Amino acid sequence: MSLTEVTTWNVVKKQYRYKLKSFGGVFTSLIAIQVISILFSLQGTGSRGGSSGNFDYRVTYFDGNLLLGFMMGWAFIISTIITTKAYRYDDFSFVATRKTSNLANILFLFSASAFGAITVFLASHLLHVIVVNLSNPKTILGDSLTFLQLVTGFGASILYLFLFTSVGYFVGMLVQFKKPFVFILPAVVIGTLVLDGTVNSSPEILPAIGTFFGLETSFLLFVIKALVVSFLFFTAAIFLSNRLEVRA
């Protein structure tokens, strides 16, 4: 009989630290994605122009929206990858259960979301520096943000990425549970897009999902929405993981 009492939280912490060290490729890919997103953002996210007599002007907008969009895709992909057998079987290096494994994965995905949000913030400033030095604009106008706006913006970025990791984690577990879903899910998404554009004069389903989060003016309500939806996806993923086959 062991004199050392092993608690669930101790096992989760060990697995979490192990994942941070062994999943280094996740953060390497993040840097690569950020470089690509900066290159795509060099043309700006929007522009307008006009003229009056001999005076012509053109205004180009640069922001971190495209950078965050690339990070959302990255968050979805990495969360599906860690549900594969190769990653799940790594947890057998510990005396662990599926509960501790899932909790460690969620902690890791939240940490990855926070790191991704930091890189989005830094990359957006790097983008501005690159644009200024390459294009040499005549006039530069920028928004001055308060400390509270910076904090809420950073928090929103983390929650957006964490939300996408929850969706990816659920999709990954669903595919591991039944392999045909690897074909069914893309077909459903594409079919939804086609029907949405065919039946309605303008797409409504996906924009409605986007406005549910993106047009929320209250940061507190946005936090509640993001956390509740993330919790539901992670709960569904954990339920599916408990029904996967046990390694012999």
Short mmCIF file of C-alpha atoms in Angstrom, two decimals:
data_model
loop_
_atom_site.label_atom_id
_atom_site.label_comp_id
_atom_site.label_asym_id
_atom_site.label_seq_id
_atom_site.Cartn_x
_atom_site.Cartn_y
_atom_site.Cartn_z
CA MET A 1 0.00 0.00 0.00
CA SER A 2 1.43 3.39 -1.00
CA LEU A 3 1.90 6.01 1.67
CA THR A 4 1.57 8.75 -0.94
CA GLU A 5 -2.00 9.78 -1.66
CA VAL A 6 -2.49 10.55 -5.35
CA THR A 7 -5.27 13.03 -5.95
CA THR A 8 -7.03 13.80 -9.22
CA TRP A 9 -5.64 17.33 -9.26
CA ASN A 10 -2.04 16.08 -8.83
CA VAL A 11 -2.44 13.75 -11.81
CA VAL A 12 -3.99 16.53 -13.90
CA LYS A 13 -1.08 18.86 -13.07
CA LYS A 14 1.48 16.24 -14.09
CA GLN A 15 -0.29 15.54 -17.34
CA TYR A 16 -0.68 19.27 -18.02
CA ARG A 17 3.04 19.93 -17.49
CA TYR A 18 3.88 16.96 -19.70
CA LYS A 19 1.66 18.28 -22.49
CA LEU A 20 3.22 21.74 -22.31
CA LYS A 21 6.67 20.19 -22.79
CA SER A 22 5.81 17.53 -25.36
CA PHE A 23 3.40 19.52 -27.55
CA GLY A 24 6.03 22.04 -28.56
CA GLY A 25 5.10 21.65 -32.22
CA VAL A 26 1.77 23.30 -31.47
CA PHE A 27 3.48 26.57 -30.56
CA THR A 28 5.95 26.29 -33.44
CA SER A 29 3.06 26.05 -35.86
CA LEU A 30 1.48 29.06 -34.18
CA ILE A 31 4.48 31.23 -35.05
CA ALA A 32 4.40 29.98 -38.64
CA ILE A 33 0.68 30.77 -38.92
CA GLN A 34 1.26 34.26 -37.52
CA VAL A 35 3.94 34.97 -40.14
CA ILE A 36 1.56 33.86 -42.89
CA SER A 37 -1.28 35.94 -41.46
CA ILE A 38 0.94 39.05 -41.34
CA LEU A 39 1.83 38.57 -45.02
CA PHE A 40 -1.86 38.32 -45.90
CA SER A 41 -2.62 41.41 -43.82
CA LEU A 42 -0.10 43.65 -45.58
CA GLN A 43 -2.75 44.65 -48.11
CA GLY A 44 -5.05 45.86 -45.35
CA THR A 45 -8.48 44.72 -44.24
CA GLY A 46 -10.35 47.47 -46.07
CA SER A 47 -9.88 50.72 -47.94
CA ARG A 48 -11.72 53.70 -49.36
CA GLY A 49 -10.77 56.71 -51.38
CA GLY A 50 -12.01 59.76 -53.23
CA SER A 51 -11.04 62.96 -54.93
CA SER A 52 -11.92 66.62 -54.94
CA GLY A 53 -10.53 68.72 -57.77
CA ASN A 54 -6.80 68.08 -57.90
CA PHE A 55 -6.84 66.38 -54.50
CA ASP A 56 -6.90 62.58 -54.33
CA TYR A 57 -6.85 60.48 -51.21
CA ARG A 58 -6.92 56.81 -50.29
CA VAL A 59 -7.42 55.36 -46.82
CA THR A 60 -6.37 51.79 -45.99
CA TYR A 61 -7.36 50.08 -42.76
CA PHE A 62 -5.08 47.71 -40.88
CA ASP A 63 -6.16 45.76 -37.82
CA GLY A 64 -5.73 42.40 -36.15
CA ASN A 65 -9.00 40.82 -37.33
CA LEU A 66 -7.34 38.72 -40.02
CA LEU A 67 -4.61 37.71 -37.59
CA LEU A 68 -7.26 36.56 -35.11
CA GLY A 69 -9.08 34.71 -37.88
CA PHE A 70 -5.96 32.71 -38.72
CA MET A 71 -5.52 31.95 -35.02
CA MET A 72 -9.09 30.65 -34.80
CA GLY A 73 -8.32 28.19 -37.56
CA TRP A 74 -5.12 27.19 -35.78
CA ALA A 75 -7.02 26.71 -32.49
CA PHE A 76 -9.57 24.46 -34.18
CA ILE A 77 -6.92 22.31 -35.86
CA ILE A 78 -4.68 21.73 -32.82
CA SER A 79 -7.66 20.77 -30.66
CA THR A 80 -8.73 18.13 -33.17
CA ILE A 81 -5.18 16.77 -33.42
CA ILE A 82 -4.80 16.10 -29.69
CA THR A 83 -7.89 13.87 -29.77
CA THR A 84 -6.17 11.36 -32.07
CA LYS A 85 -4.98 8.00 -30.75
CA ALA A 86 -1.30 8.94 -30.90
CA TYR A 87 -1.85 11.83 -28.49
CA ARG A 88 -4.42 10.06 -26.32
CA TYR A 89 -2.16 7.06 -25.79
CA ASP A 90 0.59 9.35 -24.49
CA ASP A 91 -1.50 9.72 -21.33
CA PHE A 92 -0.89 6.06 -20.51
CA SER A 93 2.58 7.13 -19.37
CA PHE A 94 0.77 8.21 -16.20
CA VAL A 95 -1.56 6.52 -13.77
CA ALA A 96 -4.50 8.41 -15.19
CA THR A 97 -8.14 8.23 -16.15
CA ARG A 98 -10.02 9.72 -19.06
CA LYS A 99 -11.31 12.36 -16.68
CA THR A 100 -7.82 13.56 -15.77
CA SER A 101 -6.73 13.32 -19.40
CA ASN A 102 -9.61 15.49 -20.59
CA LEU A 103 -9.09 18.04 -17.82
CA ALA A 104 -5.38 18.28 -18.68
CA ASN A 105 -6.26 18.73 -22.35
CA ILE A 106 -8.70 21.53 -21.54
CA LEU A 107 -6.08 23.29 -19.40
CA PHE A 108 -3.55 22.92 -22.20
CA LEU A 109 -5.99 24.30 -24.78
CA PHE A 110 -6.76 27.28 -22.55
CA SER A 111 -3.04 27.97 -22.17
CA ALA A 112 -2.61 27.69 -25.94
CA SER A 113 -5.52 30.13 -26.39
CA ALA A 114 -3.89 32.63 -24.03
CA PHE A 115 -0.55 32.31 -25.81
CA GLY A 116 -2.28 32.69 -29.16
CA ALA A 117 -4.03 35.86 -27.97
CA ILE A 118 -0.69 37.31 -26.86
CA THR A 119 0.85 36.64 -30.27
CA VAL A 120 -2.16 38.26 -32.00
CA PHE A 121 -1.65 41.38 -29.90
CA LEU A 122 2.09 41.50 -30.64
CA ALA A 123 1.68 40.59 -34.32
CA SER A 124 -0.87 43.36 -34.86
CA HIS A 125 1.65 45.93 -33.61
CA LEU A 126 4.39 44.35 -35.72
CA LEU A 127 2.07 44.63 -38.72
CA HIS A 128 1.67 48.37 -38.14
CA VAL A 129 5.43 48.83 -37.91
CA ILE A 130 6.00 46.88 -41.14
CA VAL A 131 3.31 48.84 -43.01
CA VAL A 132 4.67 52.19 -41.88
CA ASN A 133 8.21 51.32 -42.95
CA LEU A 134 7.26 49.74 -46.27
CA SER A 135 4.58 52.11 -47.55
CA ASN A 136 5.74 55.37 -45.94
CA PRO A 137 2.19 56.78 -45.61
CA LYS A 138 1.66 60.52 -45.55
CA THR A 139 -0.67 60.38 -42.56
CA ILE A 140 -1.14 57.76 -39.87
CA LEU A 141 -4.26 57.65 -37.75
CA GLY A 142 -4.55 55.24 -34.86
CA ASP A 143 -7.04 54.49 -32.15
CA SER A 144 -5.91 55.24 -28.63
CA LEU A 145 -7.15 52.49 -26.34
CA THR A 146 -7.62 52.73 -22.62
CA PHE A 147 -6.21 50.09 -20.29
CA LEU A 148 -9.71 48.66 -19.77
CA GLN A 149 -10.21 48.35 -23.54
CA LEU A 150 -6.88 46.56 -23.88
CA VAL A 151 -7.78 44.12 -21.12
CA THR A 152 -11.24 43.38 -22.51
CA GLY A 153 -9.87 43.03 -26.03
CA PHE A 154 -7.22 40.61 -24.86
CA GLY A 155 -9.77 38.67 -22.82
CA ALA A 156 -12.14 38.48 -25.78
CA SER A 157 -9.34 37.11 -27.98
CA ILE A 158 -8.62 34.36 -25.45
CA LEU A 159 -12.31 33.42 -25.25
CA TYR A 160 -12.71 33.37 -29.03
CA LEU A 161 -9.75 31.01 -29.38
CA PHE A 162 -10.89 28.88 -26.44
CA LEU A 163 -14.35 28.62 -28.02
CA PHE A 164 -12.83 27.34 -31.25
CA THR A 165 -10.71 24.82 -29.34
CA SER A 166 -13.87 23.48 -27.70
CA VAL A 167 -15.54 23.05 -31.10
CA GLY A 168 -12.43 21.37 -32.50
CA TYR A 169 -12.12 19.10 -29.46
CA PHE A 170 -15.73 18.00 -29.86
CA VAL A 171 -15.33 17.43 -33.61
CA GLY A 172 -12.12 15.45 -33.01
CA MET A 173 -13.78 13.21 -30.42
CA LEU A 174 -16.78 12.75 -32.69
CA VAL A 175 -14.51 11.56 -35.51
CA GLN A 176 -12.65 9.23 -33.12
CA PHE A 177 -15.98 7.85 -31.91
CA LYS A 178 -17.29 7.15 -35.43
CA LYS A 179 -14.88 7.41 -38.36
CA PRO A 180 -17.59 8.17 -40.97
CA PHE A 181 -18.02 11.60 -39.37
CA VAL A 182 -14.79 12.65 -41.06
CA PHE A 183 -16.86 12.70 -44.27
CA ILE A 184 -20.27 13.52 -42.81
CA LEU A 185 -19.27 16.73 -41.00
CA PRO A 186 -17.73 18.50 -44.05
CA ALA A 187 -20.75 17.44 -46.10
CA VAL A 188 -23.10 18.93 -43.50
CA VAL A 189 -21.16 22.21 -43.39
CA ILE A 190 -20.98 22.53 -47.17
CA GLY A 191 -24.65 21.52 -47.51
CA THR A 192 -25.64 24.16 -44.96
CA LEU A 193 -23.75 26.83 -46.88
CA VAL A 194 -25.32 25.78 -50.17
CA LEU A 195 -28.87 25.65 -48.79
CA ASP A 196 -28.38 28.91 -46.91
CA GLY A 197 -27.35 30.66 -50.11
CA THR A 198 -30.01 28.96 -52.24
CA VAL A 199 -33.10 29.22 -50.05
CA ASN A 200 -32.35 32.67 -48.66
CA SER A 201 -31.50 35.71 -50.74
CA SER A 202 -28.52 36.21 -48.45
CA PRO A 203 -26.81 33.76 -46.06
CA GLU A 204 -28.37 33.78 -42.59
CA ILE A 205 -27.25 30.75 -40.58
CA LEU A 206 -23.51 31.39 -40.23
CA PRO A 207 -23.91 35.19 -39.92
CA ALA A 208 -26.44 34.56 -37.14
CA ILE A 209 -23.85 32.48 -35.27
CA GLY A 210 -21.27 35.22 -35.78
CA THR A 211 -23.55 38.00 -34.57
CA PHE A 212 -24.48 35.96 -31.48
CA PHE A 213 -20.92 36.52 -30.28
CA GLY A 214 -19.45 39.28 -32.42
CA LEU A 215 -22.17 41.90 -31.97
CA GLU A 216 -22.51 41.46 -28.22
CA THR A 217 -21.95 44.90 -26.70
CA SER A 218 -21.72 43.73 -23.09
CA PHE A 219 -18.37 42.13 -22.31
CA LEU A 220 -19.86 40.28 -19.33
CA LEU A 221 -22.58 38.71 -21.48
CA PHE A 222 -19.99 37.80 -24.10
CA VAL A 223 -17.90 36.05 -21.43
CA ILE A 224 -20.95 34.12 -20.24
CA LYS A 225 -21.91 33.11 -23.78
CA ALA A 226 -18.40 31.99 -24.71
CA LEU A 227 -17.86 30.02 -21.49
CA VAL A 228 -21.28 28.34 -21.57
CA VAL A 229 -20.94 27.27 -25.21
CA SER A 230 -17.35 26.10 -24.61
CA PHE A 231 -18.51 24.14 -21.55
CA LEU A 232 -21.24 22.42 -23.58
CA PHE A 233 -18.83 21.40 -26.35
CA PHE A 234 -16.20 20.14 -23.91
CA THR A 235 -18.84 18.25 -21.92
CA ALA A 236 -20.11 16.57 -25.08
CA ALA A 237 -16.51 15.71 -26.06
CA ILE A 238 -15.83 14.17 -22.63
CA PHE A 239 -19.03 12.13 -22.92
CA LEU A 240 -17.85 10.77 -26.28
CA SER A 241 -14.33 10.06 -24.98
CA ASN A 242 -15.78 7.89 -22.20
CA ARG A 243 -17.34 5.70 -24.90
CA LEU A 244 -14.15 5.17 -26.86
CA GLU A 245 -12.46 1.78 -26.84
CA VAL A 246 -10.05 1.03 -24.00
CA ARG A 247 -6.42 0.37 -24.90
CA ALA A 248 -5.38 -3.19 -24.13
#
